[in-house]
Coordinates of C-alpha atoms in Angstrom, one line a residue:
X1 CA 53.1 2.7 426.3
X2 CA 52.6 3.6 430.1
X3 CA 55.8 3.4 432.4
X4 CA 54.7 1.6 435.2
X5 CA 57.8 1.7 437.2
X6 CA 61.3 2.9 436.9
X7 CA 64.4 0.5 436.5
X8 CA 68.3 0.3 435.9
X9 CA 70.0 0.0 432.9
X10 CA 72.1 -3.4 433.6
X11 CA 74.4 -3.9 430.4
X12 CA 76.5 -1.9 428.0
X13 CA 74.3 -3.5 425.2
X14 CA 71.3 -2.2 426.8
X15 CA 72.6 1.5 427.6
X16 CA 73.3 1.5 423.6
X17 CA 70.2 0.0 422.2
X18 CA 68.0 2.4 424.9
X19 CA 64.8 4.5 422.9
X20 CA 63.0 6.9 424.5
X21 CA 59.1 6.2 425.2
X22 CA 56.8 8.6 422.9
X23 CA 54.9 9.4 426.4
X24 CA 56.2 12.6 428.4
X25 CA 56.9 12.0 431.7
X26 CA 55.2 13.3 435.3
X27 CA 58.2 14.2 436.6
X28 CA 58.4 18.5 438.1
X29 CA 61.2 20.9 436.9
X30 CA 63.4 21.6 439.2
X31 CA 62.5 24.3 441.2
X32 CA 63.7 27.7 442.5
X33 CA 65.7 28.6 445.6
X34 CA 66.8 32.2 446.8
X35 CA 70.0 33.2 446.3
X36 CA 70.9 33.0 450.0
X37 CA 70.8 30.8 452.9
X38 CA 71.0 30.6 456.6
X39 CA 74.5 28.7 458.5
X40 CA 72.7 25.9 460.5
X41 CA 74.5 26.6 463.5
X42 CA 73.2 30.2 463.4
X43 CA 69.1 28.9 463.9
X44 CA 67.4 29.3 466.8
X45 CA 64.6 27.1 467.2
X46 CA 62.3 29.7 469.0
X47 CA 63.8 33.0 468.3
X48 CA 60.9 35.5 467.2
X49 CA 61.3 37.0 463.7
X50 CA 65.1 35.5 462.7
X51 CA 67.3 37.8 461.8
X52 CA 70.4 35.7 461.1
X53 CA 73.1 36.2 458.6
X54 CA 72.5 35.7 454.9
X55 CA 74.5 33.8 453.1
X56 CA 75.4 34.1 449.4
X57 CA 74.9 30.4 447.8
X58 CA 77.7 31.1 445.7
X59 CA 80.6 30.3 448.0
X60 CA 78.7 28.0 450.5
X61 CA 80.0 24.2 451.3
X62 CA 77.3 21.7 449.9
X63 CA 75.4 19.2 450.8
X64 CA 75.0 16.3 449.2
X65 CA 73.0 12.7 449.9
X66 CA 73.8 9.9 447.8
X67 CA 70.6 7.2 448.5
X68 CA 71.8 3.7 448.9
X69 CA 69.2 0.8 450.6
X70 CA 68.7 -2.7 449.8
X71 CA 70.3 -2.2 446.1
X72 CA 67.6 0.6 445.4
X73 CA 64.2 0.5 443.4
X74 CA 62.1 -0.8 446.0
X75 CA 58.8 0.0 446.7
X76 CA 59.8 4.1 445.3
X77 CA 60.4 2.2 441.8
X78 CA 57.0 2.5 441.3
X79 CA 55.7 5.5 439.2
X80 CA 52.3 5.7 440.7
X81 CA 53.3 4.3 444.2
X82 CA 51.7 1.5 445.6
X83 CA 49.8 0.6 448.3
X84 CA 51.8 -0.4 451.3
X85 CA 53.1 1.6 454.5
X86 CA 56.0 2.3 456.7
X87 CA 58.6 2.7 453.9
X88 CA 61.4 4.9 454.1
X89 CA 60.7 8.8 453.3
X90 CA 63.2 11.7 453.4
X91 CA 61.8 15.5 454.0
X92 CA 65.0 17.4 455.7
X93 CA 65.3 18.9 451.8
X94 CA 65.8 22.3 453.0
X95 CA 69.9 21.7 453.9
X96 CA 70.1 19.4 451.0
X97 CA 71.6 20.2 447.3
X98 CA 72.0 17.2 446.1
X99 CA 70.8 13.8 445.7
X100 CA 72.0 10.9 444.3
X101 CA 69.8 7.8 443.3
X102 CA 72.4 4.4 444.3
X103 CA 72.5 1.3 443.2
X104 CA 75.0 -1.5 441.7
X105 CA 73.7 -2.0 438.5
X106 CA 75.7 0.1 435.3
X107 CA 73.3 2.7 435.0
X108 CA 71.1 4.0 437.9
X109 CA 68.2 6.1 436.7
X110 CA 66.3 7.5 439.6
X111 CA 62.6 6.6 440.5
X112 CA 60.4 9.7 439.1
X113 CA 58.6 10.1 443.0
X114 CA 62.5 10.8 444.2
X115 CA 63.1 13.0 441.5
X116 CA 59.7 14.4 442.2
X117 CA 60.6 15.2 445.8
X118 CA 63.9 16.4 445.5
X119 CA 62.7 18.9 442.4
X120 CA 60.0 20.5 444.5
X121 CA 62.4 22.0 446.7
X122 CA 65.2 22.5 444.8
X123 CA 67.4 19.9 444.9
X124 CA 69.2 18.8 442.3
X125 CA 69.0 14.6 441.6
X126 CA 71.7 12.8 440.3
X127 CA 71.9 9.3 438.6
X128 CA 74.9 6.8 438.9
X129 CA 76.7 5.5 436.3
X130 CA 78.9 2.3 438.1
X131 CA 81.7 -0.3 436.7
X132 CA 83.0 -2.5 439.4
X133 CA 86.0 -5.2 439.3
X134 CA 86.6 -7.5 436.3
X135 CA 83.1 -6.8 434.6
X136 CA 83.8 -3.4 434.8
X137 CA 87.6 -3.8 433.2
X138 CA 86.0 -5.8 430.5
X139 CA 83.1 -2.9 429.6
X140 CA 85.6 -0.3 429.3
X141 CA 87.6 -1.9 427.1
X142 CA 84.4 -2.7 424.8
X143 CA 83.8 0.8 425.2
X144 CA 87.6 2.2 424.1
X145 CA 87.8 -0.5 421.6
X146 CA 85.9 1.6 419.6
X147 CA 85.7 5.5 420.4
X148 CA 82.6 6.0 417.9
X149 CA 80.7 3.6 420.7
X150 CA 82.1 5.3 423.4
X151 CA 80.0 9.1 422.1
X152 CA 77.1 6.9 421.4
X153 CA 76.9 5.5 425.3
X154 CA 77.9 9.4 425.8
X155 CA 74.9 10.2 424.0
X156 CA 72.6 7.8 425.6
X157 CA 73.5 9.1 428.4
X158 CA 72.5 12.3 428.0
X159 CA 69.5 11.0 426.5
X160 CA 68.4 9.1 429.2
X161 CA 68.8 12.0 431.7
X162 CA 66.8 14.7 429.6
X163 CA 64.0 11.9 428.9
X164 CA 63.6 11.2 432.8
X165 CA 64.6 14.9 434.0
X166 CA 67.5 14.3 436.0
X167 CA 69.9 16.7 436.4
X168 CA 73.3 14.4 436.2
X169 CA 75.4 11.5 437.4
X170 CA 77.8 10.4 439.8
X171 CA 80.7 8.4 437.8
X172 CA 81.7 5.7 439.7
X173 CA 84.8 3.5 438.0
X174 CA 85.8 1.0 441.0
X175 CA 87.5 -1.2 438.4
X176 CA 91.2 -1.3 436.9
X177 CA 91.9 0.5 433.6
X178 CA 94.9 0.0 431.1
X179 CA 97.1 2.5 431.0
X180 CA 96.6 3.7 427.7
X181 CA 92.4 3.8 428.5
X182 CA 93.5 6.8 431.4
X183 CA 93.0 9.6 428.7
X184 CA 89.9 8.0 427.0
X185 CA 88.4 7.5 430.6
X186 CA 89.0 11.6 431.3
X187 CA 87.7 12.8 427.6
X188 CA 84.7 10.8 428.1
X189 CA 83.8 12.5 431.8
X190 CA 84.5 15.8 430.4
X191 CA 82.6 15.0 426.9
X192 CA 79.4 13.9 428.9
X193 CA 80.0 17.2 431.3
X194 CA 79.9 19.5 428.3
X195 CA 77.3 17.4 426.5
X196 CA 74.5 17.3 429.4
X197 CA 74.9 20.8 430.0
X198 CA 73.9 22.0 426.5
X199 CA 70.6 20.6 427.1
X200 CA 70.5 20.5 430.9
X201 CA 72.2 23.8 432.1
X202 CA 72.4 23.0 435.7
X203 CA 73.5 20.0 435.3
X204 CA 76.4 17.7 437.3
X205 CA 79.3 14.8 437.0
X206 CA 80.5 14.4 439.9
X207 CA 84.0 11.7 440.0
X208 CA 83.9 9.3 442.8
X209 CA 87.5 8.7 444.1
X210 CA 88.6 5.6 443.1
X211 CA 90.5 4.2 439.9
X212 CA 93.6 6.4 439.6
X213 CA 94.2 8.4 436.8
X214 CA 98.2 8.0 436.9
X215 CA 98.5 4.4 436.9
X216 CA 94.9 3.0 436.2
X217 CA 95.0 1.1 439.7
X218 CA 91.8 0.8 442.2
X219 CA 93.4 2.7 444.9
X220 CA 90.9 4.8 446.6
X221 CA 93.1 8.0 447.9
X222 CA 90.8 9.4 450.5
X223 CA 91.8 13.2 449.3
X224 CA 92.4 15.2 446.4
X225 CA 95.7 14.2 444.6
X226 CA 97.6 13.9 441.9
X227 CA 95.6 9.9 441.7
X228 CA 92.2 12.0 440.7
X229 CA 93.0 15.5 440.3
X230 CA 92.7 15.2 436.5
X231 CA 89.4 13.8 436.8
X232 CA 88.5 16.2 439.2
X233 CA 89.3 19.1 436.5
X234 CA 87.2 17.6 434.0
X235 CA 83.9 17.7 435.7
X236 CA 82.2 19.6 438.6
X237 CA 82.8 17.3 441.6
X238 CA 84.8 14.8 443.4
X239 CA 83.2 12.5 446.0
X240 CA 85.9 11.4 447.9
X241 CA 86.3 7.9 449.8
X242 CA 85.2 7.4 453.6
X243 CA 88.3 6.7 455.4
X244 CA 90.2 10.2 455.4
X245 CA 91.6 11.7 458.0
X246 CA 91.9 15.1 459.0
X247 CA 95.6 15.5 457.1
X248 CA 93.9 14.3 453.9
X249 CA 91.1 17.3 454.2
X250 CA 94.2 19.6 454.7
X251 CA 95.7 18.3 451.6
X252 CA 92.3 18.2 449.4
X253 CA 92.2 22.1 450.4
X254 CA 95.7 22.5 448.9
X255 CA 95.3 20.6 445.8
X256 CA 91.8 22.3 445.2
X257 CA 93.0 25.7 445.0
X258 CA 89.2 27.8 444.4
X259 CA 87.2 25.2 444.3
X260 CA 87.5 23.7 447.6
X261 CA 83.6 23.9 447.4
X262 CA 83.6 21.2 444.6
X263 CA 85.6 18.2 447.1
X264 CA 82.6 16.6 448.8
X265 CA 84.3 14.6 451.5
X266 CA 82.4 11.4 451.8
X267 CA 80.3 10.2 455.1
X268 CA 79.0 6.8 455.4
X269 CA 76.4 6.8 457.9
X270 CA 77.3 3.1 458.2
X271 CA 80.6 3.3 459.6
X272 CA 82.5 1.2 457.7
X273 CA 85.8 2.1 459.0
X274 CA 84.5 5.7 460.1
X275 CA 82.5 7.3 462.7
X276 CA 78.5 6.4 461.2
X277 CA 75.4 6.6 462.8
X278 CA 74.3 9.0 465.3
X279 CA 78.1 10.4 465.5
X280 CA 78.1 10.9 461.9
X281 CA 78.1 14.7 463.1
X282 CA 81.5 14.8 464.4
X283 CA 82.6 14.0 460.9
X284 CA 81.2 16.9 459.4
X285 CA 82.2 19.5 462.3
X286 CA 86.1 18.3 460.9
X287 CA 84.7 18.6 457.3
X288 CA 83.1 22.2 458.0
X289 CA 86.4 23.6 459.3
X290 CA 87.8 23.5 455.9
X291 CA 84.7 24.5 454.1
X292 CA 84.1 21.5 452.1
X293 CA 81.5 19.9 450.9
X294 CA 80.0 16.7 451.9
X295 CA 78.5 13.4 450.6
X296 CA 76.3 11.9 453.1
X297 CA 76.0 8.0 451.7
X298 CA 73.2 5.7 452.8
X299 CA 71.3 8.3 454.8
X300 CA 68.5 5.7 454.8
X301 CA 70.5 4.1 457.8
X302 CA 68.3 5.5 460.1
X303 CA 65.2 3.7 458.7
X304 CA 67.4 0.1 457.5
X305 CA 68.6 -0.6 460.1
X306 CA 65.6 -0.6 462.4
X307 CA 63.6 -3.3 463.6
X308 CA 60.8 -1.2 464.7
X309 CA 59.9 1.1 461.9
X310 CA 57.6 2.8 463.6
X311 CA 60.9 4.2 465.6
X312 CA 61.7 6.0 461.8
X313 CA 60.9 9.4 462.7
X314 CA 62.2 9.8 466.4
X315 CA 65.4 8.3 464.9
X316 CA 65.4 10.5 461.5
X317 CA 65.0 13.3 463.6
X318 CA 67.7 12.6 465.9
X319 CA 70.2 12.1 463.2
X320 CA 69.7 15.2 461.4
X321 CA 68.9 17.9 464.6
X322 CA 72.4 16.8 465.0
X323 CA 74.2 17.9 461.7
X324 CA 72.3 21.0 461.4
X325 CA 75.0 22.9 463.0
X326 CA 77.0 22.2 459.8
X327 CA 74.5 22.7 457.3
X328 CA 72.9 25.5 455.5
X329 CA 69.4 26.1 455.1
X330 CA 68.1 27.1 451.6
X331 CA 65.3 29.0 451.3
X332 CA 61.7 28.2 448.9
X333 CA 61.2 31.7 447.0
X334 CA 58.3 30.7 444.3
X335 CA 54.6 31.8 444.4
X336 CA 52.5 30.6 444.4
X337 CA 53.2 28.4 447.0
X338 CA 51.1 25.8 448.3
X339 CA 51.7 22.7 450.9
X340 CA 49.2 20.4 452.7
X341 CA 52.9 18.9 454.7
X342 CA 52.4 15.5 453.0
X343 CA 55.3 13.1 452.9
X344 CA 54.2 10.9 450.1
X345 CA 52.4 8.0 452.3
X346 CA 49.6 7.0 454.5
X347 CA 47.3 4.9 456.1
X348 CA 44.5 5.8 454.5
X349 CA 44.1 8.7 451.6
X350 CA 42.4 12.1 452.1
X351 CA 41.0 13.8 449.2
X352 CA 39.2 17.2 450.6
X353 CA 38.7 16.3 454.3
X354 CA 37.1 12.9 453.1
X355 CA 38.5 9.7 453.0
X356 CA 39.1 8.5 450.3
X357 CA 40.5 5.1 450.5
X358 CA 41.3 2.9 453.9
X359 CA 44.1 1.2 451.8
X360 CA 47.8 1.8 452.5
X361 CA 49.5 4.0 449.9
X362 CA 53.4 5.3 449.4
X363 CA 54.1 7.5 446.5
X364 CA 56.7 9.8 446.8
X365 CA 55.6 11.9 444.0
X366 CA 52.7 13.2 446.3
X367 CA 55.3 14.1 449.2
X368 CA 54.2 18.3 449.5
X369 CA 56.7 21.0 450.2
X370 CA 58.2 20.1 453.7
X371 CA 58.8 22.9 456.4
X372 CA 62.1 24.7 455.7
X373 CA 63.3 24.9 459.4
X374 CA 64.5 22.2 461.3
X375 CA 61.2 20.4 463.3
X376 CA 63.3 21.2 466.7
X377 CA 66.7 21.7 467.8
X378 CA 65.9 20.3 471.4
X379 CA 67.0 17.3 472.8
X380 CA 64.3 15.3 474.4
X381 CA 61.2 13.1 473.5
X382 CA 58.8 15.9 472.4
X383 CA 59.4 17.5 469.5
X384 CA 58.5 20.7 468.7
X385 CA 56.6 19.5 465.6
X386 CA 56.0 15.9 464.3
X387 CA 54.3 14.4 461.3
X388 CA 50.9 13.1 461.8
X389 CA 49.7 10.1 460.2
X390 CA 46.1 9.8 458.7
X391 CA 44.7 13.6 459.8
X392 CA 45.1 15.3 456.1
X393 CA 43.1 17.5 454.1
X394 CA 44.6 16.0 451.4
X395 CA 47.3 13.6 451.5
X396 CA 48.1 11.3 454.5
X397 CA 49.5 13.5 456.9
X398 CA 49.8 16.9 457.8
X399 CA 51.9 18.7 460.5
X400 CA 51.2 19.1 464.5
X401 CA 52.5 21.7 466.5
X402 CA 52.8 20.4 470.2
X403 CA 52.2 23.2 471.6
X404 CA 54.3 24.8 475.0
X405 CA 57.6 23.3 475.3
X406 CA 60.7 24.2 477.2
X407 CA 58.5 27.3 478.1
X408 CA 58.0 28.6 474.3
X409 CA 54.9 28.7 472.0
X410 CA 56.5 29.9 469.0
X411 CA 56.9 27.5 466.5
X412 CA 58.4 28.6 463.3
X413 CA 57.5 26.7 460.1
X414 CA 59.4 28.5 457.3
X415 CA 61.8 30.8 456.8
X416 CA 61.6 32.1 453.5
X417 CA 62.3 34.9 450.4
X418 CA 58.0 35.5 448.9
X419 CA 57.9 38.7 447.1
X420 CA 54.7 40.6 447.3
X421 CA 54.2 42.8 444.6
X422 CA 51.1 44.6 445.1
X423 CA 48.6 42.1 446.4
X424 CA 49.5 39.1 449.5
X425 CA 47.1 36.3 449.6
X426 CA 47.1 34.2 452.2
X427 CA 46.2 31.2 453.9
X428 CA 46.8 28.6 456.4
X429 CA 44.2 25.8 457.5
X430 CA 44.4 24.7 461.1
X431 CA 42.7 21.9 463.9
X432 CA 42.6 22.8 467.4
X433 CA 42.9 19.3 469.5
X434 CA 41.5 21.0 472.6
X435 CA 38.5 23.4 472.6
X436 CA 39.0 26.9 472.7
X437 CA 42.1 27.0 472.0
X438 CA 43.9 30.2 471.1
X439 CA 47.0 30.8 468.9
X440 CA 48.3 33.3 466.9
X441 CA 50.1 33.3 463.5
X442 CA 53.1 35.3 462.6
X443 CA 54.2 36.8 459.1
X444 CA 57.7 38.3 459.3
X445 CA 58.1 40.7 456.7
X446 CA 60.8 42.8 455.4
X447 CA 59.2 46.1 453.1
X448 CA 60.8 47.6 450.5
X449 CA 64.1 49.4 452.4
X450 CA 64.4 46.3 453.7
X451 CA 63.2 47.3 457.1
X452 CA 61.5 43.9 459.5
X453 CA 57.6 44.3 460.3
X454 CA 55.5 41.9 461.7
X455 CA 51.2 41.1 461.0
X456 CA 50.0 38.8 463.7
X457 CA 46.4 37.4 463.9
X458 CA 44.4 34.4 465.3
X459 CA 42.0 33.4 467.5
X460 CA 42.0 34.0 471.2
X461 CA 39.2 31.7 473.6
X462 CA 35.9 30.6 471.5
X463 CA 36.7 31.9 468.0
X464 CA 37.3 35.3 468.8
X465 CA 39.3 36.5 466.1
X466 CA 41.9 39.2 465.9
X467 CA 44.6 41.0 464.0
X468 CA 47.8 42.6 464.8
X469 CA 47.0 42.8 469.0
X470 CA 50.3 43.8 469.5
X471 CA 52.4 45.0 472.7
X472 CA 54.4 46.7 471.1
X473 CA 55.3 49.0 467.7
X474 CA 56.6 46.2 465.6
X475 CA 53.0 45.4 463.6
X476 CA 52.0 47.0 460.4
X477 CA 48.2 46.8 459.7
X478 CA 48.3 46.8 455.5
X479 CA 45.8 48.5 453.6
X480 CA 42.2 47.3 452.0
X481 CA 42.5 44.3 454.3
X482 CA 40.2 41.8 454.3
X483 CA 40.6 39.0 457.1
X484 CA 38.2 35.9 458.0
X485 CA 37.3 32.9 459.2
X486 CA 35.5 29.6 458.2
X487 CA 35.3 26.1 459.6
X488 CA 34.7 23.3 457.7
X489 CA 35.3 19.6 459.3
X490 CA 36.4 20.7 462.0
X491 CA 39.0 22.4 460.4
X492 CA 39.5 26.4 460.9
X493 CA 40.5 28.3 457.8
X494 CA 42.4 31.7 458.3
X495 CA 42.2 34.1 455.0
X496 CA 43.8 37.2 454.3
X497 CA 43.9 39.7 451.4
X498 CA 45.6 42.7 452.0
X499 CA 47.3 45.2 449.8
X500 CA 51.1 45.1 450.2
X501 CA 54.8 45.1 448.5
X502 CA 57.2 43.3 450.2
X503 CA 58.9 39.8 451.3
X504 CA 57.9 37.2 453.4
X505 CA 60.8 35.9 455.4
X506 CA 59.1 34.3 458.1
X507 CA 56.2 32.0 458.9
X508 CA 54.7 30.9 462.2
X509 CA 52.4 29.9 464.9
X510 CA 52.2 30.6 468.2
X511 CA 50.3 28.0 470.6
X512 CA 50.3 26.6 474.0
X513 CA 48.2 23.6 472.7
X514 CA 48.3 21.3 470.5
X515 CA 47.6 22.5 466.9
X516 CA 47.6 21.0 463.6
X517 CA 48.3 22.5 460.5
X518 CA 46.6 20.9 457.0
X519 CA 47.6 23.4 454.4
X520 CA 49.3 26.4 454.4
X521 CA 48.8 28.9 450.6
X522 CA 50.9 31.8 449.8
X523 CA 50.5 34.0 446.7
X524 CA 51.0 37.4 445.3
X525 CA 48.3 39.6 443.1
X526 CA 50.5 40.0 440.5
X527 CA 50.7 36.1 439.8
X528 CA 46.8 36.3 439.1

């Protein structure tokens, strides 16, 4: 039987009667990052070769987005997608490490196209399991009635997540427990941490602060206390509430002892009874101060709560240009690497330069690795780099560079950690939207004592190409290289082989004009 679409489990009787489908799945393993990322606050837009600060992982605040819009499993419920346009679409996955799927119902398994997504770049995606009021008072006490039914939901749980490929769940238990439920409720967190991680070894629980675990009451403590600190120790988060204030960060920090890094200090980009929307930055630079972590809810605010959804990305943009000063950005690190800047939806589909079909289409399992920088820091109307609907090699979009702005060229697409082992391969497929245009791209490279070189090469006036026309000592010209040119629909198609050991850190493009990129390959000999 084919899956069609992806939806909640709504009942206890349900979660306990669930079978896997004999079918596998289309759903990507999650993917690698480097070990290291760069503080937000520490990027500069249009700084040649970046040479900022790395930063261990293992330490770092997180990030974390939990996905809540319309009750969830709309259009991105699909498994295939489905043909309609101007739905909501996340690609800021770079400063992201986790994602939670949201919705009300008892069980929230997350759409395969978000899972897709989030996997591709190394995020981690999360499923919700939810009890709320008197419903929720009642289910509990069906399942501690019996503790032989509580492993088996344990185990459907666990289950479910390794069928579908998710990599946890926030527990969410807004409801009153009986006192004598308090220790059930805290064996069964830790029994479902312990059992999802011998099949899943990455994998979360994360605690939402809520229910208490002293007295069984709903009373949401906005900090780490003695309320949820037991919870807290038996799995690998807390999400706390919204309405905290900077005391009850101080005290979360106390109570944490060394793992501070494991409070994520709850945002809700609606502002219900804290600074939301486009201020939701100023909660974070209080949050950052104490190096916790933080849980971004309904991020999607910037795309519900618009008339105009045409308005999505100048307002998505927006949001997030403004937290990057507290966020870190992770770094892709797996070859081969390949992107043609796709964000899962179109007007029309591409398939090879040739249009496909004129339909509509969203599928979030086709959104492509998204550029690991920040599209631009600068305030103002013109972006750095936008999306581009409808202009794709394959896909529905690709990326346009928009050329000289604030009086710089030099747009960075990717920082990032590519080890070249003997051979580099690369590629990047451009459109100039004015003729004779020249630009240049840029490969920042460190070599083997770590030491920063550069390879430049492009095309300057009516397809003149060059390589490595430097002013100065910084370029390296690599053995047995062989560099060309092709054009094919109008698109131009830079190719280099060259022999080399070493790490890509940096990619980018240089242009005063108006440039868009439609794929972008990146692969080492040894992988071959």
């Amino acid at each position: 039987m084919e899956i069609t679409e992806v939806l909640p489990i709504k009942s206890l009787e349900e979660a306990l009667s669930w079978k896997p489908l004999s079918e596998s799945l289309p759903v990507i393993d999650l993917q690698d990052r480097a070990n290291y990322s760069i503080n937000g606050k520490d990027y500069k837009c249009h700084e040649r070769f970046l040479t900022p600060k790395r930063l261990l992982n293992q330490g770092l605040p997180k990030t974390l987005i939990c996905h809540d819009m319309q009750g969830g499993y709309l259009n991105d419920r699909f498994v295939n997608g489905t043909k309609s346009s101007n739905e909501y679409t996340f690609y800021n996955w770079s400063v992201v490490d986790t994602f939670v799927y949201f919705s009300h119902k008892f069980i929230t398994i997350p759409p395969i196209g978000w899972i897709n997504a989030a996997h591709k770049h190394g995020v981690k995606v999360l499923g919700t399991l939810i009890t709320e009021w008197t419903d929720g008072n009642t289910l509990w006490l069906q399942v501690f009635s019996n503790l032989e039914k509580r492993d088996n939901l344990v185990d459907k749980l666990v289950e479910i997540c390794k069928y579908y490929k998710f990599d946890g769940y926030l527990f969410n238990v807004e409801n009153e427990l009986e006192s004598e439920n308090i220790e059930n409720m805290i064996e069964t967190i830790s029994l479902l941490r312990t059992k999802l991680k011998t099949v899943i070894t990455h994998s979360e629980v994360i605690w939402y602060d809520s229910v208490s675990m002293e007295t069984g009451k709903l009373i949401w403590q906005n900090q780490l206390n003695n309320h949820n600190k037991l919870a807290f120790q038996a799995c690998d988060g807390i999400f706390l509430n919204y309405n905290w204030k900077e005391e009850d960060l101080v005290k979360s920090v106390a109570n944490a002892g060394n793992r501070v890094i494991d409070v994520y200090v709850g945002v809700d980009v609606f502002g219900r009874n804290c600074i939301g929307g486009l201020d939701c930055y100023k909660s974070l630079e209080i949050i950052r101060k104490y190096d916790l972590s933080v849980a971004i809810f309904a991020p999607g605010w910037t795309y519900e709560t618009l008339s105009d959804k045409n308005k999505f990305n100048v307002v998505e943009d927006t949001f997030w240009r403004k937290l990057y000063p507290f966020l870190y950005i992770h770094i892709p690190c797996t070859l081969p690497f390949s992107t043609y800047f796709c964000r899962g939806y179109g007007s029309k589909k591409i398939e090879n330069f040739v249009e496909s079909s004129l339909d509509a289409w969203y599928n979030l399992s086709k959104l492509n690795y998204q550029p690991s920088v920040p599209l631009c820091l600068l305030d103002g109307n013109f972006p750095c780099i936008s999306h581009v609907d409808g202009e794709a090699i394959i896909g529905g979009g690709c990326l346009r560079l928009n050329g000289n702005n604030e009086n710089t060229s030099y747009h960075r697409i990717f920082v990032c950690h590519f080890e070249v082992k003997s051979t580099l391969y690369f590629e990047i497929t451009v459109k100039a939207l004015k003729p004779y245009d020249s630009h240049k791209i840029f490969l920042g490279v460190l070599d083997p004592y770590g030491m920063p070189y550069k390879m430049e090469f492009g095309v300057q006036g009516d397809n003149n190409m060059f390589f490595n026309n430097c002013d100065d000592y910084s370029c390296i010209i690599p053995d047995s290289k062989i560099y060309n040119l092709t054009l094919e629909n109008g698109w131009l198609l830079h190719k280099l082989k060259c022999e080399m050991v070493g790490i890509i850190v940096e990619v980018a493009i240089e242009t005063e004009e108006p440039l868009l990129i439609g794929h972008l390959f990146i692969n080492d000999g040894s992988n071959l």
